[in-house]
Amino acid sequence: MTINHHLDDATILAYAAGTLDPAISIVVASHIAWCPECRAEVRRAERLGGELVDGLDGELVSENCRERTFASLGTAALHRLPVKTAHPGREELPYPLQRLLGPRGLEALNWKKKVPGISIADIPVSGGKSVLKVMSLAPGIAMPVHGHRGEEITMILKGAYSDEMGRFARGDVADLDEDVEHKPVVEQGETCICLIAEEAPARFKSIFARLLQPYFGI
Ligand SMILES: [Zn+2]
């Protein structure tokens, strides 16, 4: 697996600091499980965070604050940095996602066909304001042009698509800004499965609505 599209620095820092929503953390942890480059970046961010707190003048930061910061850094390092890349025998999914879904993996989910060639399944995640889902896109399908109205991060689990920003294949992440508009086209020959976390959207702005917009004119 060659990974060409990585997490951006702000996402790495927020992940290391433990401030991301659980749904977004799962996508980030899944990429990190497969990507040694981003794993090293998270370690560096955690080390830097520790040194910064260490170097702070005692008068500028209360003991209580220092302890809390160390505690959260410790938790971040303990729970968030995946040590395994995949569950033995289930290499098709990154370990953090496999752990969340259980032994049946993606088959355990309630898949809903939205339009021909596009199925979506919600993945329940407790806490936070973001939602997590997987989308299955048939080979050759072209998605309508759409923007992203909040923070959204996508990881490709299987297959590949191309858009204005390049080719995204297994392991790659699209860490999209709000103002990016794109029109992904799935490659021929293989179904593309993407793991997506997005900030809890208003009903209208959800990925479903965006997908359905051109078909229903909403
Ligand atoms: Zn990476």
XYZ file of N, CA, C and O and ligand atoms in Angstrom:
873
model
N 0.858 -1.195 0.000
C 0.000 0.000 0.000
C 0.894 1.246 0.000
O 1.756 1.408 0.851
N 0.701 2.102 -0.999
C 1.449 3.367 -1.032
C 0.485 4.489 -0.695
O -0.516 4.683 -1.385
N 0.783 5.199 0.360
C -0.105 6.282 0.780
C 0.426 7.611 0.249
O 1.590 7.948 0.449
N -0.416 8.338 -0.472
C 0.003 9.616 -1.073
C -0.652 10.834 -0.443
O -0.171 11.944 -0.597
N -1.800 10.633 0.219
C -2.502 11.783 0.796
C -2.594 11.590 2.309
O -3.150 10.588 2.774
N -2.058 12.564 3.030
C -1.903 12.425 4.483
C -2.770 13.411 5.251
O -3.392 14.299 4.676
N -2.734 13.264 6.576
C -3.445 14.182 7.473
C -2.756 15.542 7.441
O -1.530 15.600 7.292
N -3.522 16.622 7.595
C -2.823 17.907 7.645
C -2.322 18.169 9.076
O -2.713 17.489 10.028
N -1.402 19.135 9.186
C -0.718 19.367 10.466
C -1.698 19.696 11.597
O -1.533 19.249 12.725
N -2.711 20.500 11.258
C -3.668 20.909 12.297
C -4.397 19.684 12.857
O -4.636 19.596 14.068
N -4.727 18.743 11.989
C -5.417 17.519 12.440
C -4.493 16.686 13.321
O -4.906 16.158 14.363
N -3.216 16.567 12.908
C -2.234 15.805 13.705
C -2.104 16.415 15.102
O -2.115 15.705 16.111
N -1.989 17.739 15.166
C -1.827 18.417 16.469
C -3.052 18.222 17.344
O -2.941 17.933 18.532
N -4.239 18.387 16.734
C -5.477 18.244 17.505
C -5.632 16.803 18.002
O -6.077 16.564 19.128
N -5.233 15.843 17.185
C -5.310 14.433 17.575
C -4.361 14.151 18.740
O -4.730 13.524 19.734
N -3.128 14.670 18.616
C -2.132 14.458 19.674
C -2.589 15.097 20.982
O -2.338 14.569 22.071
N -3.286 16.231 20.870
C -3.761 16.925 22.067
C -5.050 16.312 22.608
O -5.515 16.670 23.678
N -5.636 15.383 21.849
C -6.859 14.715 22.304
C -8.097 15.581 22.221
O -9.045 15.375 22.969
N -8.110 16.545 21.307
C -9.252 17.462 21.254
C -10.222 17.164 20.112
O -11.197 17.883 19.939
N -9.961 16.139 19.331
C -10.873 15.830 18.215
C -12.099 15.075 18.714
O -12.033 14.330 19.688
N -13.191 15.247 18.003
C -14.396 14.468 18.279
C -14.105 12.977 18.080
O -13.289 12.629 17.230
N -14.804 12.097 18.834
C -14.548 10.659 18.682
C -14.666 10.166 17.239
O -13.819 9.385 16.781
N -15.671 10.620 16.499
C -15.850 10.124 15.119
C -14.641 10.489 14.256
O -14.133 9.665 13.493
N -14.171 11.727 14.405
C -13.012 12.164 13.615
C -11.754 11.434 14.086
O -10.924 11.009 13.275
N -11.631 11.233 15.400
C -10.483 10.492 15.952
C -10.377 9.091 15.358
O -9.274 8.594 15.134
N -11.522 8.447 15.110
C -11.488 7.077 14.584
C -10.923 7.054 13.164
O -10.122 6.192 12.816
N -11.310 8.048 12.361
C -10.759 8.116 10.993
C -9.254 8.410 11.057
O -8.460 7.776 10.359
N -8.883 9.342 11.933
C -7.459 9.693 12.076
C -6.663 8.480 12.568
O -5.620 8.140 12.005
N -7.181 7.802 13.601
C -6.482 6.627 14.149
C -6.371 5.527 13.094
O -5.368 4.815 13.022
N -7.400 5.403 12.254
C -7.382 4.376 11.212
C -6.292 4.670 10.184
O -5.571 3.774 9.753
N -6.167 5.933 9.811
C -5.090 6.300 8.873
C -3.724 6.062 9.528
O -2.826 5.488 8.917
N -3.608 6.493 10.770
C -2.329 6.359 11.482
C -1.919 4.883 11.611
O -0.742 4.548 11.531
N -2.932 4.013 11.767
C -2.630 2.580 11.885
C -1.942 2.057 10.624
O -1.121 1.152 10.688
N -2.275 2.640 9.475
C -1.703 2.176 8.206
C -0.547 3.044 7.728
O 0.145 2.679 6.783
N -0.363 4.237 8.327
C 0.591 5.192 7.768
C 1.731 5.499 8.749
O 1.547 6.280 9.692
N 2.906 4.912 8.536
C 4.035 5.161 9.444
C 4.444 6.637 9.484
O 4.879 7.123 10.527
N 4.250 7.340 8.360
C 4.656 8.746 8.287
C 3.836 9.613 9.269
O 4.391 10.379 10.051
N 2.511 9.452 9.223
C 1.660 10.242 10.120
C 1.801 9.770 11.570
O 1.682 10.567 12.502
N 2.077 8.466 11.739
C 2.291 7.942 13.102
C 3.495 8.657 13.730
O 3.460 9.083 14.874
N 4.558 8.818 12.947
C 5.751 9.510 13.442
C 5.441 10.972 13.758
O 5.938 11.527 14.742
N 4.593 11.590 12.924
C 4.218 12.995 13.155
C 3.435 13.151 14.464
O 3.619 14.115 15.196
N 2.533 12.188 14.738
C 1.755 12.255 15.984
C 2.690 12.107 17.189
O 2.592 12.860 18.166
N 3.644 11.174 17.090
C 4.608 10.986 18.192
C 5.384 12.274 18.431
O 5.614 12.673 19.564
N 5.785 12.929 17.319
C 6.568 14.162 17.430
C 5.720 15.258 18.104
O 6.201 15.972 18.967
N 4.454 15.336 17.701
C 3.559 16.344 18.280
C 3.360 16.093 19.773
O 3.346 17.030 20.575
N 3.244 14.823 20.143
C 3.050 14.507 21.562
C 4.299 14.853 22.372
O 4.212 15.386 23.478
N 5.464 14.563 21.789
C 6.725 14.883 22.465
C 6.862 16.387 22.639
O 7.188 16.876 23.704
N 6.569 17.107 21.557
C 6.649 18.569 21.601
C 5.712 19.139 22.650
O 6.079 20.033 23.417
N 4.489 18.590 22.686
C 3.499 19.039 23.663
C 4.021 18.844 25.075
O 3.931 19.732 25.926
N 4.643 17.685 25.319
C 5.194 17.375 26.639
C 6.307 18.345 27.007
O 6.348 18.863 28.126
N 7.180 18.635 26.023
C 8.301 19.550 26.290
C 7.818 20.960 26.558
O 8.332 21.662 27.420
N 6.783 21.361 25.815
C 6.234 22.706 26.006
C 5.695 22.869 27.413
O 5.980 23.848 28.104
N 4.938 21.870 27.856
C 4.352 21.932 29.196
C 5.476 21.911 30.243
O 5.461 22.664 31.215
N 6.468 21.072 29.991
C 7.623 20.965 30.878
C 8.357 22.286 31.022
O 8.811 22.658 32.107
N 8.486 22.991 29.899
C 9.277 24.217 29.856
C 8.543 25.440 30.363
O 9.125 26.512 30.510
N 7.250 25.305 30.655
C 6.489 26.481 31.087
C 6.940 26.939 32.468
O 7.214 26.132 33.350
N 7.011 28.232 32.627
C 7.387 28.817 33.903
C 6.328 28.471 34.948
O 5.136 28.598 34.709
N 6.783 28.004 36.078
C 5.877 27.597 37.148
C 4.897 28.686 37.561
O 3.794 28.402 38.007
N 5.331 29.950 37.416
C 4.423 31.030 37.832
C 3.326 31.277 36.811
O 2.306 31.887 37.107
N 3.581 30.838 35.591
C 2.608 31.105 34.532
C 1.524 30.036 34.465
O 0.475 30.237 33.894
N 1.822 28.893 35.038
C 0.856 27.810 34.928
C 0.686 27.164 36.304
O 1.657 26.867 36.992
N -0.572 27.036 36.698
C -0.801 26.485 38.030
C -0.484 24.995 38.036
O -0.499 24.335 36.994
N -0.207 24.487 39.204
C 0.122 23.066 39.342
C -1.042 22.202 38.850
O -0.850 21.205 38.177
N -2.240 22.675 39.161
C -3.448 21.963 38.766
C -3.538 21.854 37.240
O -3.797 20.797 36.676
N -3.268 22.984 36.572
C -3.332 23.022 35.114
C -2.264 22.104 34.521
O -2.510 21.345 33.586
N -1.064 22.158 35.115
C 0.028 21.328 34.619
C -0.339 19.831 34.724
O -0.166 19.067 33.800
N -0.902 19.491 35.888
C -1.287 18.086 36.092
C -2.348 17.634 35.094
O -2.279 16.557 34.525
N -3.325 18.517 34.886
C -4.411 18.164 33.958
C -3.858 17.979 32.542
O -4.252 17.078 31.818
N -2.937 18.870 32.167
C -2.369 18.780 30.820
C -1.589 17.483 30.652
O -1.726 16.784 29.652
N -0.785 17.159 31.678
C -0.022 15.902 31.614
C -0.964 14.705 31.543
O -0.741 13.766 30.792
N -2.028 14.784 32.343
C -2.986 13.672 32.360
C -3.599 13.498 30.975
O -3.715 12.376 30.473
N -3.966 14.606 30.325
C -4.620 14.460 29.019
C -3.612 14.002 27.966
O -3.943 13.236 27.075
N -2.379 14.443 28.081
C -1.349 13.962 27.147
C -1.139 12.461 27.328
O -1.027 11.716 26.372
N -1.142 12.039 28.609
C -0.966 10.625 28.903
C -2.101 9.809 28.314
O -1.885 8.770 27.691
N -3.324 10.297 28.459
C -4.479 9.586 27.918
C -4.396 9.538 26.407
O -4.673 8.512 25.793
N -4.024 10.691 25.824
C -3.941 10.746 24.365
C -2.968 9.686 23.870
O -3.258 8.936 22.942
N -1.809 9.602 24.526
C -0.790 8.658 24.071
C -1.253 7.214 24.285
O -1.029 6.355 23.452
N -1.926 6.987 25.409
C -2.326 5.620 25.738
C -3.416 5.077 24.825
O -3.351 3.965 24.347
N -4.443 5.912 24.608
C -5.627 5.392 23.927
C -5.628 5.664 22.443
O -6.341 5.034 21.704
N -4.876 6.666 22.038
C -5.109 7.155 20.690
C -4.097 6.697 19.660
O -4.350 6.743 18.491
N -2.935 6.290 20.102
C -1.940 5.888 19.120
C -2.050 4.382 18.875
O -1.683 3.587 19.722
N -2.625 3.993 17.748
C -2.823 2.558 17.538
C -1.492 1.830 17.392
O -0.605 2.290 16.684
N -1.365 0.728 18.101
C -0.113 -0.027 18.027
C -0.188 -1.125 16.972
O 0.813 -1.529 16.419
N -1.414 -1.580 16.688
C -1.555 -2.640 15.683
C -2.060 -2.025 14.386
O -2.841 -1.070 14.410
N -1.641 -2.566 13.262
C -2.143 -2.056 11.988
C -3.472 -2.715 11.627
O -4.356 -2.088 11.081
N -3.604 -3.995 11.939
C -4.849 -4.690 11.610
C -4.999 -5.897 12.515
O -4.046 -6.357 13.131
N -6.234 -6.384 12.601
C -6.514 -7.595 13.348
C -6.071 -8.774 12.479
O -6.364 -8.790 11.282
N -5.358 -9.757 13.048
C -4.911 -10.870 12.211
C -6.081 -11.523 11.477
O -7.115 -11.798 12.079
N -5.933 -11.729 10.199
C -6.990 -12.334 9.397
C -8.024 -11.348 8.893
O -8.890 -11.696 8.100
N -7.986 -10.091 9.398
C -8.967 -9.095 8.963
C -8.221 -7.852 8.456
O -8.526 -6.737 8.836
N -7.252 -8.075 7.594
C -6.381 -6.974 7.175
C -7.078 -5.946 6.298
O -6.506 -4.905 6.000
N -8.321 -6.255 5.872
C -8.981 -5.300 4.982
C -9.397 -4.027 5.724
O -9.669 -3.014 5.106
N -9.462 -4.092 7.040
C -9.842 -2.899 7.813
C -8.704 -2.492 8.750
O -8.018 -3.347 9.302
N -8.518 -1.180 8.956
C -7.528 -0.742 9.946
C -7.982 -1.134 11.352
O -9.188 -1.177 11.626
N -7.038 -1.396 12.211
C -7.344 -1.943 13.528
C -8.369 -1.125 14.343
O -9.313 -1.697 14.890
N -8.218 0.209 14.414
C -9.187 0.958 15.249
C -10.632 0.793 14.781
O -11.546 0.740 15.591
N -10.820 0.699 13.473
C -12.176 0.528 12.935
C -12.679 -0.894 13.188
O -13.828 -1.098 13.586
N -11.801 -1.857 12.990
C -12.158 -3.256 13.244
C -12.583 -3.446 14.703
O -13.574 -4.111 15.004
N -11.839 -2.795 15.598
C -12.138 -2.916 17.029
C -13.508 -2.329 17.339
O -14.272 -2.853 18.134
N -13.825 -1.225 16.666
C -15.115 -0.572 16.878
C -16.265 -1.415 16.323
O -17.334 -1.512 16.931
N -16.045 -2.059 15.171
C -17.126 -2.770 14.487
C -17.319 -4.190 14.997
O -18.406 -4.760 14.835
N -16.285 -4.768 15.568
C -16.396 -6.152 16.021
C -16.056 -7.119 14.893
O -15.718 -6.709 13.779
N -16.159 -8.443 15.190
C -15.641 -9.460 14.266
C -16.290 -9.462 12.884
O -15.675 -9.873 11.917
N -17.551 -9.022 12.775
C -18.213 -9.079 11.459
C -17.833 -7.897 10.566
O -18.202 -7.852 9.391
N -17.130 -6.930 11.142
C -16.657 -5.799 10.344
C -17.788 -5.040 9.673
O -18.853 -4.829 10.260
N -17.591 -4.678 8.420
C -18.565 -3.856 7.690
C -19.888 -4.586 7.452
O -20.924 -3.958 7.235
N -19.840 -5.920 7.508
C -21.075 -6.697 7.299
C -22.059 -6.493 8.444
O -23.255 -6.720 8.295
N -21.540 -6.078 9.603
C -22.407 -5.905 10.776
C -23.296 -4.666 10.636
O -24.254 -4.499 11.378
N -22.985 -3.803 9.685
C -23.682 -2.514 9.597
C -24.984 -2.608 8.810
O -25.184 -3.505 8.002
N -25.826 -1.630 9.063
C -27.113 -1.546 8.391
C -26.966 -0.686 7.126
O -27.111 0.529 7.173
N -26.636 -1.323 6.007
C -26.382 -0.599 4.747
C -27.690 -0.161 4.111
O -28.643 -0.930 4.052
N -27.680 1.069 3.638
C -28.873 1.587 2.952
C -28.471 2.068 1.573
O -27.523 2.848 1.447
N -29.203 1.588 0.590
C -28.933 2.039 -0.780
C -29.592 3.396 -0.970
O -30.791 3.549 -0.773
N -28.786 4.403 -1.310
C -29.321 5.762 -1.419
C -29.756 6.065 -2.838
O -30.850 6.557 -3.079
N -28.876 5.846 -3.754
C -29.191 5.991 -5.176
C -28.484 4.800 -5.835
O -27.633 4.178 -5.208
N -28.815 4.480 -7.086
C -28.136 3.325 -7.696
C -26.616 3.478 -7.630
O -26.076 4.508 -8.008
N -25.956 2.471 -7.097
C -24.491 2.483 -7.037
C -23.908 3.098 -5.788
O -22.702 3.083 -5.584
N -24.751 3.695 -4.934
C -24.237 4.323 -3.707
C -24.986 3.792 -2.485
O -26.209 3.937 -2.386
N -24.259 3.156 -1.578
C -24.851 2.703 -0.315
C -24.095 3.347 0.837
O -22.889 3.578 0.736
N -24.841 3.625 1.910
C -24.238 4.274 3.073
C -24.676 3.547 4.339
O -25.818 3.087 4.436
N -23.759 3.412 5.292
C -24.117 2.842 6.590
C -23.568 3.747 7.694
O -22.414 4.186 7.624
N -24.415 4.044 8.670
C -23.958 4.822 9.829
C -23.202 3.908 10.778
O -23.565 2.752 10.959
N -22.169 4.459 11.410
C -21.464 3.716 12.456
C -21.703 4.468 13.764
O -21.279 5.612 13.896
N -22.412 3.843 14.704
C -22.699 4.550 15.953
C -21.410 4.824 16.743
O -20.576 3.933 16.900
N -21.267 6.077 17.162
C -20.118 6.478 17.982
C -20.677 7.314 19.118
O -21.510 8.191 18.887
N -20.238 7.021 20.348
C -20.788 7.811 21.450
C -19.927 9.034 21.721
O -18.701 8.977 21.622
N -20.581 10.124 22.011
C -19.892 11.365 22.354
C -19.537 12.187 21.134
O -19.441 11.695 20.025
N -19.376 13.490 21.366
C -18.967 14.387 20.299
C -20.111 14.814 19.401
O -21.241 14.337 19.543
N -19.787 15.737 18.502
C -20.828 16.288 17.634
C -20.709 15.773 16.205
O -21.508 16.130 15.355
N -19.693 14.964 15.938
C -19.483 14.511 14.564
C -20.064 13.131 14.366
O -20.226 12.367 15.314
N -20.393 12.820 13.117
C -20.961 11.514 12.795
C -19.979 10.725 11.938
O -19.156 11.291 11.228
N -20.106 9.395 12.038
C -19.194 8.505 11.323
C -20.017 7.598 10.416
O -21.060 7.092 10.826
N -19.557 7.422 9.184
C -20.280 6.530 8.270
C -19.336 5.923 7.258
O -18.217 6.407 7.070
N -19.787 4.861 6.634
C -19.037 4.302 5.504
C -19.913 4.408 4.269
O -21.145 4.275 4.345
N -19.246 4.661 3.153
C -19.958 4.787 1.902
C -19.351 3.805 0.909
O -18.130 3.662 0.834
N -20.223 3.101 0.202
C -19.769 2.164 -0.817
C -20.194 2.707 -2.176
O -21.372 3.002 -2.408
N -19.220 2.881 -3.074
C -19.474 3.497 -4.374
C -19.127 2.501 -5.472
O -18.021 1.941 -5.490
N -20.058 2.295 -6.382
C -19.850 1.313 -7.455
C -18.732 1.768 -8.391
O -18.507 2.969 -8.551
N -18.042 0.816 -9.023
C -16.984 1.177 -9.965
C -17.504 2.120 -11.047
O -18.612 1.934 -11.553
N -16.720 3.130 -11.364
C -17.050 4.030 -12.466
C -18.043 5.121 -12.133
O -18.300 6.015 -12.951
N -18.606 5.115 -10.927
C -19.650 6.095 -10.607
C -19.048 7.491 -10.419
O -17.946 7.633 -9.893
N -19.749 8.501 -10.895
C -19.303 9.886 -10.731
C -20.225 10.555 -9.727
O -21.438 10.547 -9.882
N -19.634 11.114 -8.687
C -20.438 11.815 -7.685
C -20.736 13.211 -8.206
O -19.931 13.782 -8.931
N -21.861 13.759 -7.782
C -22.126 15.151 -8.161
C -21.100 16.084 -7.526
O -20.545 15.768 -6.472
N -20.857 17.233 -8.153
C -19.970 18.235 -7.549
C -20.585 18.650 -6.221
O -21.784 18.904 -6.138
N -19.775 18.662 -5.180
C -20.316 19.110 -3.900
C -19.246 19.787 -3.067
O -18.055 19.533 -3.237
N -19.703 20.661 -2.190
C -18.793 21.333 -1.266
C -18.881 20.674 0.092
O -19.643 19.733 0.297
N -18.095 21.172 1.028
C -18.103 20.622 2.380
C -18.326 21.769 3.336
O -17.539 22.679 3.403
N -19.416 21.713 4.070
C -19.806 22.887 4.845
C -19.340 22.829 6.281
O -19.706 23.630 7.091
N -18.572 21.847 6.603
C -18.012 21.763 7.945
C -16.781 20.916 7.839
O -16.412 20.490 6.746
N -16.162 20.630 8.958
C -14.992 19.762 8.929
C -15.408 18.361 8.467
O -16.408 17.810 8.911
N -14.662 17.823 7.542
C -14.964 16.477 7.060
C -13.661 15.776 6.721
O -12.767 16.370 6.137
N -13.552 14.538 7.127
C -12.345 13.786 6.809
C -12.740 12.397 6.304
O -13.614 11.743 6.868
N -12.130 12.001 5.200
C -12.468 10.748 4.524
C -11.229 9.892 4.401
O -10.161 10.392 4.068
N -11.370 8.597 4.674
C -10.264 7.668 4.428
C -10.751 6.584 3.479
O -11.850 6.053 3.645
N -9.935 6.266 2.502
C -10.302 5.239 1.526
C -9.860 3.878 2.064
O -8.682 3.661 2.367
N -10.837 2.973 2.224
C -10.546 1.644 2.765
C -10.293 0.636 1.654
O -9.584 -0.354 1.845
N -10.892 0.886 0.501
C -10.821 -0.072 -0.608
C -11.101 0.670 -1.902
O -11.882 1.623 -1.915
N -10.478 0.230 -2.989
C -10.719 0.868 -4.290
C -10.062 2.233 -4.379
O -9.170 2.556 -3.576
N -10.507 3.037 -5.324
C -9.896 4.358 -5.521
C -10.836 5.290 -6.273
O -11.710 4.835 -7.018
N -10.676 6.589 -6.032
C -11.364 7.590 -6.853
C -10.382 8.704 -7.203
O -9.326 8.839 -6.570
N -10.748 9.474 -8.202
C -9.933 10.632 -8.559
C -10.814 11.865 -8.555
O -12.005 11.796 -8.871
N -10.227 12.991 -8.166
C -10.927 14.265 -8.287
C -9.900 15.348 -8.610
O -8.764 15.037 -8.977
N -10.293 16.601 -8.461
C -9.421 17.718 -8.804
C -8.113 17.686 -8.013
O -7.116 18.265 -8.411
N -8.109 17.014 -6.870
C -6.907 17.009 -6.015
C -6.011 15.794 -6.245
O -4.988 15.650 -5.609
N -6.426 14.917 -7.137
C -5.568 13.769 -7.458
C -6.290 12.442 -7.304
O -7.526 12.386 -7.283
N -5.482 11.388 -7.177
C -6.040 10.052 -7.047
C -5.970 9.626 -5.578
O -4.922 9.751 -4.938
N -7.095 9.146 -5.058
C -7.167 8.712 -3.667
C -7.438 7.217 -3.635
O -8.454 6.763 -4.165
N -6.505 6.458 -3.061
C -6.624 5.001 -3.025
C -6.488 4.513 -1.586
O -6.295 5.313 -0.657
N -6.573 3.193 -1.411
C -6.546 2.556 -0.084
C -5.491 3.189 0.835
O -4.304 3.252 0.496
N -5.952 3.658 1.989
C -5.054 4.252 2.979
C -5.001 5.772 2.925
O -4.680 6.414 3.917
N -5.301 6.354 1.753
C -5.234 7.820 1.634
C -6.344 8.493 2.437
O -7.419 7.926 2.622
N -6.063 9.730 2.879
C -7.112 10.525 3.518
C -7.323 11.820 2.739
O -6.374 12.406 2.223
N -8.575 12.241 2.683
C -8.910 13.563 2.152
C -9.351 14.377 3.356
O -10.403 14.124 3.930
N -8.494 15.310 3.750
C -8.731 16.124 4.941
C -9.212 17.471 4.407
O -8.421 18.355 4.131
N -10.525 17.586 4.203
C -11.040 18.691 3.380
C -11.421 19.929 4.170
O -12.007 19.836 5.241
N -11.088 21.076 3.586
C -11.520 22.348 4.143
C -12.963 22.608 3.722
O -13.448 22.048 2.754
N -13.554 23.540 4.437
C -14.957 23.864 4.162
C -15.201 24.339 2.742
O -16.238 24.081 2.165
N -14.230 25.077 2.200
C -14.506 25.730 0.915
C -14.128 24.895 -0.307
O -14.229 25.354 -1.426
N -13.705 23.649 -0.077
C -13.306 22.814 -1.209
C -14.548 22.239 -1.895
O -15.429 21.696 -1.253
N -14.584 22.375 -3.205
C -15.634 21.716 -3.983
C -14.972 20.667 -4.845
O -13.921 20.921 -5.424
N -15.561 19.490 -4.914
C -14.933 18.480 -5.771
C -15.954 17.528 -6.371
O -17.119 17.505 -5.972
N -15.467 16.786 -7.350
C -16.329 15.872 -8.087
C -15.579 14.552 -8.257
O -14.903 14.331 -9.255
N -15.677 13.702 -7.239
C -14.928 12.439 -7.300
C -15.527 11.469 -8.331
O -16.748 11.371 -8.457
N -14.653 10.780 -9.040
C -15.066 9.725 -9.967
C -14.357 8.434 -9.548
O -13.132 8.390 -9.447
N -15.154 7.400 -9.277
C -14.592 6.125 -8.816
C -13.964 5.381 -9.994
O -14.500 5.391 -11.106
N -12.818 4.754 -9.732
C -12.139 4.005 -10.793
C -12.935 2.770 -11.193
O -13.664 2.192 -10.379
N -12.733 2.380 -12.430
C -13.372 1.158 -12.929
C -12.760 -0.062 -12.239
O -11.624 -0.009 -11.792
N -13.500 -1.133 -12.180
C -12.917 -2.411 -11.778
C -13.108 -2.787 -10.322
O -13.106 -3.960 -9.990
N -13.270 -1.821 -9.428
C -13.394 -2.169 -8.009
C -14.312 -1.187 -7.283
O -14.246 0.016 -7.521
N -15.150 -1.729 -6.415
C -15.986 -0.878 -5.562
C -15.085 -0.054 -4.656
O -14.061 -0.539 -4.190
N -15.449 1.192 -4.434
C -14.671 2.060 -3.541
C -15.410 2.197 -2.215
O -16.591 2.550 -2.193
N -14.727 1.879 -1.128
C -15.342 2.016 0.202
C -14.589 3.078 0.990
O -13.360 3.018 1.124
N -15.329 4.077 1.459
C -14.725 5.201 2.177
C -15.286 5.291 3.585
O -16.480 5.078 3.805
N -14.429 5.636 4.516
C -14.827 5.911 5.906
C -14.849 7.430 6.058
O -13.864 8.101 5.738
N -15.973 7.971 6.517
C -16.145 9.422 6.529
C -16.594 9.898 7.906
O -17.543 9.363 8.476
N -15.917 10.912 8.432
C -16.410 11.581 9.645
C -16.728 13.013 9.267
O -15.940 13.674 8.596
N -17.887 13.476 9.670
C -18.228 14.870 9.386
C -18.873 15.495 10.604
O -19.525 14.817 11.394
N -18.658 16.802 10.715
C -19.284 17.540 11.804
C -20.783 17.386 11.668
O -21.316 17.473 10.562
N -21.457 17.126 12.789
C -22.890 16.876 12.744
C -23.560 17.925 11.874
O -23.572 19.098 12.206
N -24.066 17.516 10.736
C -24.612 18.506 9.826
C -26.074 18.777 10.125
O -26.766 17.927 10.665
N -26.502 19.963 9.765
C -27.931 20.206 9.770
C -28.485 19.225 8.736
O -27.783 18.836 7.815
N -29.723 18.814 8.887
C -30.281 17.762 8.059
C -30.052 18.046 6.575
O -29.693 17.172 5.808
N -30.239 19.281 6.249
C -30.126 19.724 4.878
C -28.753 19.555 4.297
O -28.579 19.302 3.121
N -27.774 19.773 5.166
C -26.407 19.823 4.670
C -25.717 18.467 4.757
O -24.548 18.355 4.469
N -26.450 17.458 5.202
C -25.794 16.171 5.409
C -25.343 15.591 4.082
O -25.773 15.993 3.007
N -24.477 14.629 4.197
C -23.934 13.994 3.002
C -25.054 13.347 2.179
O -25.026 13.361 0.958
N -26.082 12.851 2.869
C -27.210 12.256 2.149
C -27.854 13.298 1.255
O -28.088 13.085 0.086
N -28.122 14.467 1.884
C -28.803 15.520 1.151
C -27.951 15.973 -0.033
O -28.460 16.196 -1.120
N -26.645 16.071 0.217
C -25.769 16.529 -0.876
C -25.786 15.525 -2.021
O -25.773 15.880 -3.183
N -25.817 14.252 -1.650
C -25.846 13.209 -2.685
C -27.162 13.219 -3.446
O -27.197 12.991 -4.640
N -28.212 13.475 -2.684
C -29.538 13.367 -3.284
C -29.948 14.636 -4.025
O -30.829 14.598 -4.864
N -29.269 15.743 -3.683
C -29.627 17.035 -4.276
C -29.865 16.991 -5.782
O -30.931 17.388 -6.253
N -28.888 16.487 -6.551
C -29.077 16.530 -8.002
C -30.211 15.639 -8.482
O -30.762 15.868 -9.543
N -30.568 14.648 -7.663
C -31.620 13.733 -8.084
C -33.007 14.244 -7.705
O -33.990 13.988 -8.365
N -33.055 14.966 -6.599
C -34.362 15.416 -6.108
C -34.541 16.921 -6.162
O -35.600 17.428 -5.891
N -33.496 17.616 -6.492
C -33.586 19.066 -6.631
C -33.858 19.797 -5.333
O -34.494 20.845 -5.323
N -33.384 19.259 -4.188
C -33.600 19.962 -2.917
C -32.537 21.034 -2.693
O -31.481 20.947 -3.249
Zn -0.266 9.624 6.545
